[in-house]
JSON list of C-alpha atoms in Angstrom, two decimals:
[
{"chain": "A", "resi": 64, "resn": "PRO", "atom": "CA", "xyz": [0.00, 0.00, 0.00]},
{"chain": "A", "resi": 65, "resn": "HIS", "atom": "CA", "xyz": [0.96, 3.64, -0.49]},
{"chain": "A", "resi": 66, "resn": "THR", "atom": "CA", "xyz": [0.21, 6.70, 1.57]},
{"chain": "A", "resi": 67, "resn": "ARG", "atom": "CA", "xyz": [-0.44, 10.01, -0.17]},
{"chain": "A", "resi": 68, "resn": "PHE", "atom": "CA", "xyz": [0.04, 13.26, 1.73]},
{"chain": "A", "resi": 69, "resn": "ILE", "atom": "CA", "xyz": [0.56, 16.97, 1.11]},
{"chain": "A", "resi": 70, "resn": "LEU", "atom": "CA", "xyz": [3.63, 18.57, 2.66]},
{"chain": "A", "resi": 71, "resn": "LYS", "atom": "CA", "xyz": [3.50, 22.30, 3.23]},
{"chain": "A", "resi": 72, "resn": "ASP", "atom": "CA", "xyz": [3.76, 24.17, -0.08]},
{"chain": "A", "resi": 73, "resn": "LEU", "atom": "CA", "xyz": [5.77, 21.34, -1.69]},
{"chain": "A", "resi": 74, "resn": "GLY", "atom": "CA", "xyz": [2.71, 19.51, -2.97]},
{"chain": "A", "resi": 75, "resn": "SER", "atom": "CA", "xyz": [1.58, 15.91, -2.93]},
{"chain": "A", "resi": 76, "resn": "PHE", "atom": "CA", "xyz": [3.84, 12.91, -2.25]},
{"chain": "A", "resi": 77, "resn": "ASP", "atom": "CA", "xyz": [3.30, 9.16, -2.38]},
{"chain": "A", "resi": 78, "resn": "VAL", "atom": "CA", "xyz": [5.31, 6.84, -0.18]},
{"chain": "A", "resi": 79, "resn": "TRP", "atom": "CA", "xyz": [5.38, 3.08, 0.18]},
{"chain": "A", "resi": 80, "resn": "GLY", "atom": "CA", "xyz": [3.71, 1.97, 3.39]},
{"chain": "A", "resi": 81, "resn": "PHE", "atom": "CA", "xyz": [0.55, 2.85, 5.20]},
{"chain": "A", "resi": 82, "resn": "GLY", "atom": "CA", "xyz": [-0.34, 5.33, 7.88]},
{"chain": "A", "resi": 83, "resn": "LYS", "atom": "CA", "xyz": [0.34, 8.70, 9.44]},
{"chain": "A", "resi": 84, "resn": "HIS", "atom": "CA", "xyz": [3.64, 7.59, 10.95]},
{"chain": "A", "resi": 85, "resn": "ILE", "atom": "CA", "xyz": [4.87, 6.66, 7.45]},
{"chain": "A", "resi": 86, "resn": "ALA", "atom": "CA", "xyz": [3.91, 10.12, 6.14]},
{"chain": "A", "resi": 87, "resn": "LEU", "atom": "CA", "xyz": [5.65, 11.78, 9.09]},
{"chain": "A", "resi": 88, "resn": "ASP", "atom": "CA", "xyz": [8.88, 9.83, 8.53]},
{"chain": "A", "resi": 89, "resn": "ALA", "atom": "CA", "xyz": [8.78, 10.60, 4.80]},
{"chain": "A", "resi": 90, "resn": "SER", "atom": "CA", "xyz": [8.12, 14.30, 5.50]},
{"chain": "A", "resi": 91, "resn": "LEU", "atom": "CA", "xyz": [11.23, 14.53, 7.63]},
{"chain": "A", "resi": 92, "resn": "ALA", "atom": "CA", "xyz": [13.28, 12.83, 4.90]},
{"chain": "A", "resi": 93, "resn": "ILE", "atom": "CA", "xyz": [11.86, 15.20, 2.25]},
{"chain": "A", "resi": 94, "resn": "LEU", "atom": "CA", "xyz": [12.67, 18.28, 4.29]},
{"chain": "A", "resi": 95, "resn": "ALA", "atom": "CA", "xyz": [16.22, 17.06, 4.96]},
{"chain": "A", "resi": 96, "resn": "ALA", "atom": "CA", "xyz": [16.82, 16.17, 1.29]},
{"chain": "A", "resi": 97, "resn": "SER", "atom": "CA", "xyz": [15.32, 19.42, -0.03]},
{"chain": "A", "resi": 98, "resn": "ASP", "atom": "CA", "xyz": [18.48, 21.30, 0.98]},
{"chain": "A", "resi": 99, "resn": "SER", "atom": "CA", "xyz": [20.53, 19.41, -1.60]},
{"chain": "A", "resi": 100, "resn": "MET", "atom": "CA", "xyz": [18.07, 17.91, -4.12]},
{"chain": "A", "resi": 101, "resn": "ASP", "atom": "CA", "xyz": [15.40, 19.11, -6.51]},
{"chain": "A", "resi": 102, "resn": "ILE", "atom": "CA", "xyz": [11.92, 18.50, -5.10]},
{"chain": "A", "resi": 103, "resn": "GLU", "atom": "CA", "xyz": [10.77, 16.62, -8.23]},
{"chain": "A", "resi": 104, "resn": "GLU", "atom": "CA", "xyz": [13.74, 14.27, -7.92]},
{"chain": "A", "resi": 105, "resn": "ILE", "atom": "CA", "xyz": [12.82, 13.69, -4.27]},
{"chain": "A", "resi": 106, "resn": "ARG", "atom": "CA", "xyz": [9.19, 13.03, -5.26]},
{"chain": "A", "resi": 107, "resn": "THR", "atom": "CA", "xyz": [10.30, 10.42, -7.85]},
{"chain": "A", "resi": 108, "resn": "ASN", "atom": "CA", "xyz": [12.84, 8.78, -5.55]},
{"chain": "A", "resi": 109, "resn": "LEU", "atom": "CA", "xyz": [10.30, 8.58, -2.74]},
{"chain": "A", "resi": 110, "resn": "LEU", "atom": "CA", "xyz": [7.77, 6.91, -5.03]},
{"chain": "A", "resi": 111, "resn": "ASP", "atom": "CA", "xyz": [10.40, 4.32, -6.05]},
{"chain": "A", "resi": 112, "resn": "PHE", "atom": "CA", "xyz": [11.49, 3.60, -2.45]},
{"chain": "A", "resi": 113, "resn": "LYS", "atom": "CA", "xyz": [9.89, 0.35, -1.30]},
{"chain": "A", "resi": 114, "resn": "GLY", "atom": "CA", "xyz": [10.43, 0.89, 2.39]},
{"chain": "A", "resi": 115, "resn": "ILE", "atom": "CA", "xyz": [12.36, -1.21, 4.83]},
{"chain": "A", "resi": 116, "resn": "LYS", "atom": "CA", "xyz": [11.66, -4.80, 5.69]},
{"chain": "A", "resi": 117, "resn": "LYS", "atom": "CA", "xyz": [9.51, -5.55, 8.69]},
{"chain": "A", "resi": 118, "resn": "ARG", "atom": "CA", "xyz": [7.64, -2.26, 8.75]},
{"chain": "A", "resi": 119, "resn": "PHE", "atom": "CA", "xyz": [4.04, -3.05, 7.77]},
{"chain": "A", "resi": 120, "resn": "ASP", "atom": "CA", "xyz": [5.58, -5.72, 5.53]},
{"chain": "A", "resi": 121, "resn": "ILE", "atom": "CA", "xyz": [2.74, -7.62, 3.83]},
{"chain": "A", "resi": 122, "resn": "VAL", "atom": "CA", "xyz": [4.01, -11.20, 3.63]},
{"chain": "A", "resi": 123, "resn": "GLY", "atom": "CA", "xyz": [0.78, -12.88, 2.59]},
{"chain": "A", "resi": 124, "resn": "ALA", "atom": "CA", "xyz": [-2.44, -11.77, 0.95]},
{"chain": "A", "resi": 125, "resn": "GLU", "atom": "CA", "xyz": [-5.39, -13.80, -0.25]},
{"chain": "A", "resi": 126, "resn": "GLU", "atom": "CA", "xyz": [-9.11, -13.34, -0.45]},
{"chain": "A", "resi": 127, "resn": "GLY", "atom": "CA", "xyz": [-10.31, -12.70, 3.08]},
{"chain": "A", "resi": 128, "resn": "ARG", "atom": "CA", "xyz": [-6.94, -12.33, 4.79]},
{"chain": "A", "resi": 129, "resn": "VAL", "atom": "CA", "xyz": [-3.68, -10.40, 4.91]},
{"chain": "A", "resi": 130, "resn": "ILE", "atom": "CA", "xyz": [-0.62, -11.38, 6.94]},
{"chain": "A", "resi": 131, "resn": "ILE", "atom": "CA", "xyz": [1.73, -8.58, 8.02]},
{"chain": "A", "resi": 132, "resn": "ASP", "atom": "CA", "xyz": [5.16, -8.69, 9.68]},
{"chain": "A", "resi": 133, "resn": "ASP", "atom": "CA", "xyz": [6.13, -5.63, 11.69]},
{"chain": "A", "resi": 134, "resn": "TYR", "atom": "CA", "xyz": [9.29, -4.94, 13.69]},
{"chain": "A", "resi": 135, "resn": "GLY", "atom": "CA", "xyz": [7.46, -2.90, 16.32]},
{"chain": "A", "resi": 136, "resn": "HIS", "atom": "CA", "xyz": [8.76, -3.99, 19.72]},
{"chain": "A", "resi": 137, "resn": "HIS", "atom": "CA", "xyz": [8.22, -0.84, 21.78]},
{"chain": "A", "resi": 138, "resn": "PRO", "atom": "CA", "xyz": [4.67, 0.18, 22.78]},
{"chain": "A", "resi": 139, "resn": "THR", "atom": "CA", "xyz": [4.92, 3.55, 21.02]},
{"chain": "A", "resi": 140, "resn": "GLU", "atom": "CA", "xyz": [5.86, 1.84, 17.74]},
{"chain": "A", "resi": 141, "resn": "ILE", "atom": "CA", "xyz": [3.18, -0.80, 18.14]},
{"chain": "A", "resi": 142, "resn": "LYS", "atom": "CA", "xyz": [0.50, 1.77, 18.93]},
{"chain": "A", "resi": 143, "resn": "ALA", "atom": "CA", "xyz": [1.38, 3.93, 15.89]},
{"chain": "A", "resi": 144, "resn": "THR", "atom": "CA", "xyz": [1.43, 0.91, 13.58]},
{"chain": "A", "resi": 145, "resn": "PHE", "atom": "CA", "xyz": [-1.74, -0.49, 15.09]},
{"chain": "A", "resi": 146, "resn": "GLU", "atom": "CA", "xyz": [-3.61, 2.74, 14.30]},
{"chain": "A", "resi": 147, "resn": "SER", "atom": "CA", "xyz": [-2.63, 2.22, 10.65]},
{"chain": "A", "resi": 148, "resn": "VAL", "atom": "CA", "xyz": [-3.58, -1.46, 10.88]},
{"chain": "A", "resi": 149, "resn": "LYS", "atom": "CA", "xyz": [-7.10, -0.56, 12.02]},
{"chain": "A", "resi": 150, "resn": "GLU", "atom": "CA", "xyz": [-7.50, 1.90, 9.15]},
{"chain": "A", "resi": 151, "resn": "TYR", "atom": "CA", "xyz": [-6.11, -0.60, 6.62]},
{"chain": "A", "resi": 152, "resn": "ALA", "atom": "CA", "xyz": [-8.43, -3.35, 7.90]},
{"chain": "A", "resi": 153, "resn": "SER", "atom": "CA", "xyz": [-11.39, -1.01, 7.55]},
{"chain": "A", "resi": 154, "resn": "LEU", "atom": "CA", "xyz": [-10.43, -0.11, 3.98]},
{"chain": "A", "resi": 155, "resn": "LYS", "atom": "CA", "xyz": [-10.03, -3.80, 3.11]},
{"chain": "A", "resi": 156, "resn": "GLY", "atom": "CA", "xyz": [-13.36, -4.69, 4.73]},
{"chain": "A", "resi": 157, "resn": "PHE", "atom": "CA", "xyz": [-11.88, -6.93, 7.43]},
{"chain": "A", "resi": 158, "resn": "ASP", "atom": "CA", "xyz": [-13.82, -7.12, 10.66]},
{"chain": "A", "resi": 159, "resn": "LYS", "atom": "CA", "xyz": [-11.20, -9.16, 12.50]},
{"chain": "A", "resi": 160, "resn": "ILE", "atom": "CA", "xyz": [-7.70, -8.09, 13.50]},
{"chain": "A", "resi": 161, "resn": "THR", "atom": "CA", "xyz": [-5.42, -10.59, 15.20]},
{"chain": "A", "resi": 162, "resn": "ALA", "atom": "CA", "xyz": [-2.17, -9.35, 16.72]},
{"chain": "A", "resi": 163, "resn": "ILE", "atom": "CA", "xyz": [0.62, -11.79, 17.50]},
{"chain": "A", "resi": 164, "resn": "TRP", "atom": "CA", "xyz": [3.16, -10.27, 19.85]},
{"chain": "A", "resi": 165, "resn": "GLN", "atom": "CA", "xyz": [6.56, -11.59, 20.80]},
{"chain": "A", "resi": 166, "resn": "PRO", "atom": "CA", "xyz": [7.77, -9.37, 23.65]},
{"chain": "A", "resi": 167, "resn": "HIS", "atom": "CA", "xyz": [11.40, -8.34, 23.20]},
{"chain": "A", "resi": 168, "resn": "LYS", "atom": "CA", "xyz": [13.54, -8.40, 26.34]},
{"chain": "A", "resi": 169, "resn": "TYR", "atom": "CA", "xyz": [12.24, -8.88, 29.86]},
{"chain": "A", "resi": 170, "resn": "SER", "atom": "CA", "xyz": [13.55, -5.48, 30.96]},
{"chain": "A", "resi": 171, "resn": "ARG", "atom": "CA", "xyz": [11.79, -3.57, 28.14]},
{"chain": "A", "resi": 172, "resn": "THR", "atom": "CA", "xyz": [8.57, -5.48, 28.71]},
{"chain": "A", "resi": 173, "resn": "ILE", "atom": "CA", "xyz": [8.55, -4.87, 32.47]},
{"chain": "A", "resi": 174, "resn": "ASP", "atom": "CA", "xyz": [9.59, -1.20, 32.16]},
{"chain": "A", "resi": 175, "resn": "ASN", "atom": "CA", "xyz": [6.81, -0.50, 29.65]},
{"chain": "A", "resi": 176, "resn": "LEU", "atom": "CA", "xyz": [4.18, -3.01, 30.76]},
{"chain": "A", "resi": 177, "resn": "ASP", "atom": "CA", "xyz": [1.37, -0.48, 31.30]},
{"chain": "A", "resi": 178, "resn": "GLU", "atom": "CA", "xyz": [1.89, 0.93, 27.79]},
{"chain": "A", "resi": 179, "resn": "PHE", "atom": "CA", "xyz": [2.05, -2.55, 26.27]},
{"chain": "A", "resi": 180, "resn": "ILE", "atom": "CA", "xyz": [-1.26, -3.40, 27.93]},
{"chain": "A", "resi": 181, "resn": "THR", "atom": "CA", "xyz": [-3.00, -0.47, 26.22]},
{"chain": "A", "resi": 182, "resn": "CYS", "atom": "CA", "xyz": [-1.25, -0.41, 22.82]},
{"chain": "A", "resi": 183, "resn": "PHE", "atom": "CA", "xyz": [-3.35, -3.30, 21.46]},
{"chain": "A", "resi": 184, "resn": "GLU", "atom": "CA", "xyz": [-6.72, -1.57, 22.00]},
{"chain": "A", "resi": 185, "resn": "GLY", "atom": "CA", "xyz": [-9.11, -2.53, 19.19]},
{"chain": "A", "resi": 186, "resn": "VAL", "atom": "CA", "xyz": [-7.67, -5.96, 18.44]},
{"chain": "A", "resi": 187, "resn": "GLN", "atom": "CA", "xyz": [-10.19, -8.82, 18.26]},
{"chain": "A", "resi": 188, "resn": "GLU", "atom": "CA", "xyz": [-7.62, -11.40, 19.33]},
{"chain": "A", "resi": 189, "resn": "LEU", "atom": "CA", "xyz": [-4.18, -11.12, 20.92]},
{"chain": "A", "resi": 190, "resn": "VAL", "atom": "CA", "xyz": [-1.69, -13.98, 20.78]},
{"chain": "A", "resi": 191, "resn": "ILE", "atom": "CA", "xyz": [1.34, -13.59, 23.05]},
{"chain": "A", "resi": 192, "resn": "LEU", "atom": "CA", "xyz": [4.45, -15.66, 22.42]},
{"chain": "A", "resi": 193, "resn": "PRO", "atom": "CA", "xyz": [7.28, -16.21, 24.93]},
{"chain": "A", "resi": 194, "resn": "VAL", "atom": "CA", "xyz": [9.58, -13.28, 25.57]},
{"chain": "A", "resi": 195, "resn": "TRP", "atom": "CA", "xyz": [12.53, -13.09, 23.18]},
{"chain": "A", "resi": 196, "resn": "SER", "atom": "CA", "xyz": [15.12, -12.64, 25.92]},
{"chain": "A", "resi": 197, "resn": "ALA", "atom": "CA", "xyz": [18.00, -11.28, 23.80]},
{"chain": "A", "resi": 198, "resn": "GLY", "atom": "CA", "xyz": [20.37, -12.75, 26.35]},
{"chain": "A", "resi": 199, "resn": "GLU", "atom": "CA", "xyz": [18.59, -11.50, 29.48]},
{"chain": "A", "resi": 200, "resn": "SER", "atom": "CA", "xyz": [17.80, -13.78, 32.41]},
{"chain": "A", "resi": 201, "resn": "PRO", "atom": "CA", "xyz": [14.13, -14.78, 32.57]},
{"chain": "A", "resi": 202, "resn": "GLN", "atom": "CA", "xyz": [11.85, -12.79, 34.87]},
{"chain": "A", "resi": 203, "resn": "GLU", "atom": "CA", "xyz": [8.30, -13.59, 35.90]},
{"chain": "A", "resi": 204, "resn": "ILE", "atom": "CA", "xyz": [5.59, -11.65, 34.04]},
{"chain": "A", "resi": 205, "resn": "ASP", "atom": "CA", "xyz": [1.97, -12.75, 34.48]},
{"chain": "A", "resi": 206, "resn": "PHE", "atom": "CA", "xyz": [0.81, -12.03, 30.92]},
{"chain": "A", "resi": 207, "resn": "ALA", "atom": "CA", "xyz": [-2.46, -13.93, 31.39]},
{"chain": "A", "resi": 208, "resn": "GLU", "atom": "CA", "xyz": [-3.44, -11.67, 34.28]},
{"chain": "A", "resi": 209, "resn": "LYS", "atom": "CA", "xyz": [-2.08, -8.41, 32.87]},
{"chain": "A", "resi": 210, "resn": "PHE", "atom": "CA", "xyz": [-3.70, -8.86, 29.43]},
{"chain": "A", "resi": 211, "resn": "LYS", "atom": "CA", "xyz": [-6.96, -10.49, 30.56]},
{"chain": "A", "resi": 212, "resn": "ARG", "atom": "CA", "xyz": [-8.99, -7.62, 29.07]},
{"chain": "A", "resi": 213, "resn": "TYR", "atom": "CA", "xyz": [-8.22, -9.06, 25.61]},
{"chain": "A", "resi": 214, "resn": "ASN", "atom": "CA", "xyz": [-9.37, -12.17, 23.82]},
{"chain": "A", "resi": 215, "resn": "LEU", "atom": "CA", "xyz": [-6.01, -13.67, 24.75]},
{"chain": "A", "resi": 216, "resn": "THR", "atom": "CA", "xyz": [-4.15, -16.78, 23.65]},
{"chain": "A", "resi": 217, "resn": "MET", "atom": "CA", "xyz": [-0.83, -17.66, 25.25]},
{"chain": "A", "resi": 218, "resn": "ALA", "atom": "CA", "xyz": [1.24, -19.71, 22.81]},
{"chain": "A", "resi": 219, "resn": "ASP", "atom": "CA", "xyz": [4.70, -21.19, 22.45]},
{"chain": "A", "resi": 220, "resn": "LYS", "atom": "CA", "xyz": [5.05, -20.45, 18.75]},
{"chain": "A", "resi": 221, "resn": "ILE", "atom": "CA", "xyz": [3.29, -20.02, 15.45]},
{"chain": "A", "resi": 222, "resn": "SER", "atom": "CA", "xyz": [3.84, -21.63, 12.09]},
{"chain": "A", "resi": 223, "resn": "ARG", "atom": "CA", "xyz": [2.78, -20.59, 8.63]},
{"chain": "A", "resi": 224, "resn": "ALA", "atom": "CA", "xyz": [1.76, -22.78, 5.71]},
{"chain": "A", "resi": 225, "resn": "ASN", "atom": "CA", "xyz": [-0.53, -22.08, 2.76]},
{"chain": "A", "resi": 226, "resn": "ASN", "atom": "CA", "xyz": [-1.02, -18.48, 3.91]},
{"chain": "A", "resi": 227, "resn": "THR", "atom": "CA", "xyz": [-2.53, -19.52, 7.21]},
{"chain": "A", "resi": 228, "resn": "ILE", "atom": "CA", "xyz": [-1.05, -19.22, 10.69]},
{"chain": "A", "resi": 229, "resn": "THR", "atom": "CA", "xyz": [-1.24, -22.08, 13.18]},
{"chain": "A", "resi": 230, "resn": "VAL", "atom": "CA", "xyz": [-0.98, -21.15, 16.87]},
{"chain": "A", "resi": 231, "resn": "ILE", "atom": "CA", "xyz": [0.87, -23.81, 18.89]},
{"chain": "A", "resi": 232, "resn": "LYS", "atom": "CA", "xyz": [1.11, -24.48, 22.64]},
{"chain": "A", "resi": 233, "resn": "ASP", "atom": "CA", "xyz": [2.75, -27.53, 24.22]},
{"chain": "A", "resi": 234, "resn": "ASN", "atom": "CA", "xyz": [3.22, -29.03, 20.73]},
{"chain": "A", "resi": 235, "resn": "GLN", "atom": "CA", "xyz": [-0.56, -28.91, 20.17]},
{"chain": "A", "resi": 236, "resn": "ASP", "atom": "CA", "xyz": [-2.28, -26.86, 17.47]},
{"chain": "A", "resi": 237, "resn": "LEU", "atom": "CA", "xyz": [-4.59, -24.45, 19.33]},
{"chain": "A", "resi": 238, "resn": "GLU", "atom": "CA", "xyz": [-6.14, -22.70, 16.36]},
{"chain": "A", "resi": 239, "resn": "THR", "atom": "CA", "xyz": [-5.70, -21.73, 12.75]},
{"chain": "A", "resi": 240, "resn": "LEU", "atom": "CA", "xyz": [-5.75, -18.05, 11.80]},
{"chain": "A", "resi": 241, "resn": "ASP", "atom": "CA", "xyz": [-7.09, -17.69, 8.27]},
{"chain": "A", "resi": 242, "resn": "LYS", "atom": "CA", "xyz": [-9.44, -14.70, 8.32]},
{"chain": "A", "resi": 243, "resn": "GLY", "atom": "CA", "xyz": [-9.00, -10.95, 8.51]},
{"chain": "A", "resi": 244, "resn": "LEU", "atom": "CA", "xyz": [-5.84, -9.04, 9.17]},
{"chain": "A", "resi": 245, "resn": "ILE", "atom": "CA", "xyz": [-3.12, -10.94, 11.03]},
{"chain": "A", "resi": 246, "resn": "ILE", "atom": "CA", "xyz": [-0.11, -8.94, 12.18]},
{"chain": "A", "resi": 247, "resn": "GLY", "atom": "CA", "xyz": [2.99, -10.07, 14.02]},
{"chain": "A", "resi": 248, "resn": "PHE", "atom": "CA", "xyz": [4.90, -7.60, 16.22]},
{"chain": "A", "resi": 249, "resn": "GLY", "atom": "CA", "xyz": [8.41, -8.18, 17.49]},
{"chain": "A", "resi": 250, "resn": "ALA", "atom": "CA", "xyz": [12.15, -8.04, 16.93]},
{"chain": "A", "resi": 251, "resn": "GLY", "atom": "CA", "xyz": [12.92, -11.68, 17.71]},
{"chain": "A", "resi": 252, "resn": "ASP", "atom": "CA", "xyz": [12.39, -14.81, 15.64]},
{"chain": "A", "resi": 253, "resn": "ILE", "atom": "CA", "xyz": [8.70, -14.06, 15.11]},
{"chain": "A", "resi": 254, "resn": "THR", "atom": "CA", "xyz": [9.67, -12.72, 11.68]},
{"chain": "A", "resi": 255, "resn": "TYR", "atom": "CA", "xyz": [10.79, -16.21, 10.63]},
{"chain": "A", "resi": 256, "resn": "GLN", "atom": "CA", "xyz": [7.74, -17.85, 12.16]},
{"chain": "A", "resi": 257, "resn": "ILE", "atom": "CA", "xyz": [5.24, -15.53, 10.45]},
{"chain": "A", "resi": 258, "resn": "ARG", "atom": "CA", "xyz": [7.05, -15.79, 7.12]},
{"chain": "A", "resi": 259, "resn": "GLY", "atom": "CA", "xyz": [7.09, -19.60, 7.30]},
{"chain": "A", "resi": 260, "resn": "ASN", "atom": "CA", "xyz": [10.87, -19.85, 7.62]},
{"chain": "A", "resi": 261, "resn": "ALA", "atom": "CA", "xyz": [11.05, -21.23, 11.17]}
]
């Protein structure tokens, strides 16, 4: 998807990606580049730029479902992306959004737990995977209690085949996600799981 926006008196721009945060990032890049480049060259280059991997990266799309991989692993990033996700789901006619979250680091999760609890507002289902420790010692976090306001599934991992996601706990398939918008958030190995490379 592309986002179109108007920047000051410089006119209209199209950028790869979806949402206000994408337009804001692109605006900052345009303003920085305008000191040394022609604005039309910037407009063309921006249109050709396909974004970075793992930012609203659509990794699967079929009738009735879209699977997205996103690097968001801080609540501010997740919240900004999730606002775009809700808008995108509405435009695509999806009435179900499933977020799969792999918390990144115990320390980050604990330090920002209140913000993590609220950043998924509007999701129809939340799947939480084990914390990607990034070398930290495990710490106790009662995710089931803290996130009980959501339609919550605690899982060990996910797998992808035929553009569907299987949620797995204790080596048992809990459910198959094959409808609506499915988005994975995290900086750990979730990217390989949601892409079917795990």
